Coordinates of C-alpha atoms in Angstrom, one line a residue:
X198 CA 128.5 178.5 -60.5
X199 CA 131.0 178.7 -57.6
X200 CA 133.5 177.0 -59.2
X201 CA 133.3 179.6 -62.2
X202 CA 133.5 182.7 -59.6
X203 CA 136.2 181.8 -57.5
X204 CA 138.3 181.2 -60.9
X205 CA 137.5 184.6 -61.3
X206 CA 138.6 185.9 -58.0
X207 CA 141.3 183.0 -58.7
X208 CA 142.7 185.4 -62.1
X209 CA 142.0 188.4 -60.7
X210 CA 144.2 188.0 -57.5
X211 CA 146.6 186.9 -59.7
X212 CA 147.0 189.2 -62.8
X213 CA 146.2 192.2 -60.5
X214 CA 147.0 191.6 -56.6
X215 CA 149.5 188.8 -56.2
X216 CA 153.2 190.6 -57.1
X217 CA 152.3 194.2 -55.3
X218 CA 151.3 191.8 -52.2
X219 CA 154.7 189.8 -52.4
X220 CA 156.0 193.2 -52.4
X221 CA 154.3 194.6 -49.3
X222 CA 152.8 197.0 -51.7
X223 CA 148.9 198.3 -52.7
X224 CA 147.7 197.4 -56.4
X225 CA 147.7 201.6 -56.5
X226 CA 151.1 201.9 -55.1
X227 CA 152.4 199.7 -57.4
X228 CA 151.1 201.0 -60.2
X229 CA 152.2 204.7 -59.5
X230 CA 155.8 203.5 -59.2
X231 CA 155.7 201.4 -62.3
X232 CA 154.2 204.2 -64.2
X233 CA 156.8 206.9 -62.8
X234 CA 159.8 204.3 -63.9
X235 CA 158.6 203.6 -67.0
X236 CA 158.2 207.5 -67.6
X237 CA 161.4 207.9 -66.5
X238 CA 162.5 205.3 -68.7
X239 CA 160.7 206.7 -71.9
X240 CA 162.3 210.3 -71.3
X241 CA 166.0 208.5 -71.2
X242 CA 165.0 207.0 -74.4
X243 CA 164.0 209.9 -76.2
X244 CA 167.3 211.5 -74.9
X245 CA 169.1 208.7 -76.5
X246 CA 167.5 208.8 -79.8
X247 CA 168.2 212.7 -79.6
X248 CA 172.0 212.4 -78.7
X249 CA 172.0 209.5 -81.9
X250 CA 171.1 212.3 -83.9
X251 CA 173.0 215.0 -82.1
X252 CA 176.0 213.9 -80.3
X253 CA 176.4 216.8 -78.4
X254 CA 173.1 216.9 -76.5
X255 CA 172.2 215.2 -73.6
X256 CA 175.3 212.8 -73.0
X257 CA 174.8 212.0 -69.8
X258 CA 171.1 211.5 -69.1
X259 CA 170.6 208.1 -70.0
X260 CA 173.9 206.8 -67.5
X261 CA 172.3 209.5 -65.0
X262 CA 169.0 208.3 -65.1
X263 CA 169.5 204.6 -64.6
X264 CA 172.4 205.1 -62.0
X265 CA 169.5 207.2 -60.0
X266 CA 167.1 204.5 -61.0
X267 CA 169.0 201.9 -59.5
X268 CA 170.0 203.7 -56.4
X269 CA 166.3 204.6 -55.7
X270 CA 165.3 200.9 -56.2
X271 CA 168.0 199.7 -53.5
X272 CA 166.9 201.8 -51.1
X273 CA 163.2 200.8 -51.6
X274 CA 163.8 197.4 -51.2
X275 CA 165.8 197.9 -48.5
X276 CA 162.7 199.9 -46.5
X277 CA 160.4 197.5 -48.0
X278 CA 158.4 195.7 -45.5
X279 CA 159.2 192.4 -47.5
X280 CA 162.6 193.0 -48.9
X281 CA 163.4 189.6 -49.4
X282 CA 160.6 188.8 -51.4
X283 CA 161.6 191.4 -53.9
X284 CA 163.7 191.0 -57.0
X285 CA 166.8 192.1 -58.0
X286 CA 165.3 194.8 -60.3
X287 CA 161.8 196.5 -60.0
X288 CA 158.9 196.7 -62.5

């Protein structure tokens, strides 16, 4: 029965707590900043469809939004307190 519970510790580290560790991060942390990119990512998305459909609107927010994506990431990795565990892009 040990054997069966510290598999299960064994997955759970893993699927849940390994990355945001290597990252100097909290599981909570981590997950706020993935969910605010991939918002951010979604609203570019819909801006792109949009401008696909009319050309006038929003042509810029998609090149705006990942330029400001990227720069926030750099910086972040460079305060990290593991910066060279992280990669060169964030999820």
């Amino acid at each position: 029965m040990a054997t069966q519970q510290s598999g299960r510790s064994g997955y759970v580290d893993r699927m849940f707590l390994e990355h945001p560790r290597s990252l100097g991060m909290t599981w909570a942390g981590h997950g706020v900043g993935a969910v605010a990119i991939g918002a951010r990512l979604v609203g570019a998305g819909c801006a792109c469809i949009i401008h696909a459909v009319v050309p006038g609107l929003f042509t810029q927010t998609a090149g705006k939004t990942i330029t400001g994506m990227y720069d926030h990431m750099t910086q972040r990795k460079a305060g990290a307190a593991k910066p060279e565990n992280w990669p060169d892009y964030e999820i």
